[in-house]
């Protein structure tokens, strides 16, 4: 089994959004919410954001920035992730449950 499974991500450098088609069964409204979150993050703080599941099914926010990117807001990045974790808690927990049941085969 893979170490990390990327759910979605966005890059301020390429101005692109990525959604893993393995999760295409998710409702359109959830996919749109994920896109909004990722794109807003990269517009606000820069860099690259990916949302990834670890092998236990926990959803993690991964942030990367080019070494020479002086516009990247590292403090803003941590604050924005914390904001998402608080405001989108129910959504994030539901995504973790979905992943654990349908991809890891855990019982409810």
Coordinates of C-alpha atoms in Angstrom, one line a residue:
X1 CA 0.0 0.0 0.0
X2 CA 1.2 3.5 -0.8
X3 CA 2.5 5.6 2.1
X4 CA 0.5 8.7 1.2
X5 CA -2.5 9.1 -1.1
X6 CA -3.1 12.6 -2.4
X7 CA -6.7 13.7 -2.4
X8 CA -6.2 17.1 -4.0
X9 CA -3.8 20.0 -4.2
X10 CA -3.1 23.4 -5.8
X11 CA 0.0 25.3 -6.8
X12 CA 0.4 29.0 -6.9
X13 CA 3.4 28.6 -9.2
X14 CA 1.5 26.8 -12.0
X15 CA -1.9 28.2 -11.0
X16 CA -3.4 24.7 -11.2
X17 CA -5.7 22.6 -9.1
X18 CA -5.4 18.8 -9.0
X19 CA -8.0 16.3 -7.8
X20 CA -7.3 12.6 -7.6
X21 CA -9.8 10.8 -9.7
X22 CA -9.8 7.8 -7.3
X23 CA -12.1 10.0 -5.3
X24 CA -14.5 10.9 -8.1
X25 CA -17.4 9.2 -6.2
X26 CA -17.4 12.0 -3.7
X27 CA -20.4 14.4 -4.2
X28 CA -19.7 17.4 -6.5
X29 CA -20.4 19.8 -3.6
X30 CA -17.5 18.3 -1.6
X31 CA -15.2 18.3 -4.6
X32 CA -16.0 22.0 -5.1
X33 CA -15.4 22.8 -1.5
X34 CA -12.0 21.1 -1.6
X35 CA -11.1 23.0 -4.7
X36 CA -12.1 26.3 -3.1
X37 CA -10.0 25.5 0.0
X38 CA -6.9 24.6 -2.0
X39 CA -7.1 27.5 -4.4
X40 CA -7.9 30.1 -1.6
X41 CA -4.9 28.7 0.4
X42 CA -2.5 29.2 -2.5
X43 CA -3.9 32.6 -3.4
X44 CA -3.6 33.8 0.2
X45 CA -0.2 32.4 1.2
X46 CA 1.4 31.1 -2.0
X47 CA 3.3 27.8 -2.4
X48 CA 1.9 24.4 -3.0
X49 CA -0.8 22.8 -0.9
X50 CA -1.7 19.1 -1.0
X51 CA -4.2 17.3 1.1
X52 CA -3.0 13.7 1.6
X53 CA -4.2 10.6 3.5
X54 CA -1.5 8.8 5.5
X55 CA -1.6 5.0 5.9
X56 CA -3.9 5.2 8.9
X57 CA -6.4 7.3 7.1
X58 CA -5.6 10.7 8.6
X59 CA -6.0 13.6 6.3
X60 CA -2.9 15.9 6.4
X61 CA -2.2 19.3 4.9
X62 CA 1.2 19.3 3.2
X63 CA 2.8 22.7 2.2
X64 CA 5.8 23.3 0.1
X65 CA 7.4 26.4 -1.3
X66 CA 10.3 27.1 -3.6
X67 CA 13.5 28.2 -1.7
X68 CA 13.6 31.5 -3.5
X69 CA 9.9 32.3 -3.0
X70 CA 10.1 35.4 -0.8
X71 CA 6.3 36.0 -1.2
X72 CA 5.4 32.7 0.5
X73 CA 3.9 33.4 3.9
X74 CA 5.0 30.6 6.2
X75 CA 3.2 32.0 9.3
X76 CA 0.1 32.6 7.3
X77 CA 0.3 29.1 6.0
X78 CA 0.1 27.6 9.5
X79 CA -2.7 30.0 10.4
X80 CA -4.7 29.1 7.3
X81 CA -4.4 25.4 7.9
X82 CA -5.5 25.8 11.5
X83 CA -8.5 27.9 10.3
X84 CA -9.5 25.1 7.9
X85 CA -9.1 22.5 10.6
X86 CA -11.5 24.5 12.9
X87 CA -14.0 25.7 10.3
X88 CA -14.1 22.6 8.1
X89 CA -13.8 20.1 10.9
X90 CA -16.9 18.1 10.1
X91 CA -16.0 17.9 6.4
X92 CA -12.4 16.8 7.2
X93 CA -13.6 14.2 9.6
X94 CA -16.1 12.9 7.1
X95 CA -13.4 12.6 4.4
X96 CA -11.2 10.6 6.8
X97 CA -14.1 8.2 7.6
X98 CA -14.9 7.9 3.9
X99 CA -11.2 7.0 3.2
X100 CA -11.0 4.5 6.0
X101 CA -14.2 2.7 5.0
X102 CA -13.9 2.7 1.2
X103 CA -10.2 2.6 0.7
X104 CA -8.8 0.9 3.9
X105 CA -11.7 -1.4 4.3
X106 CA -12.4 -0.6 8.0
X107 CA -15.8 -1.5 9.5
X108 CA -18.0 1.2 10.9

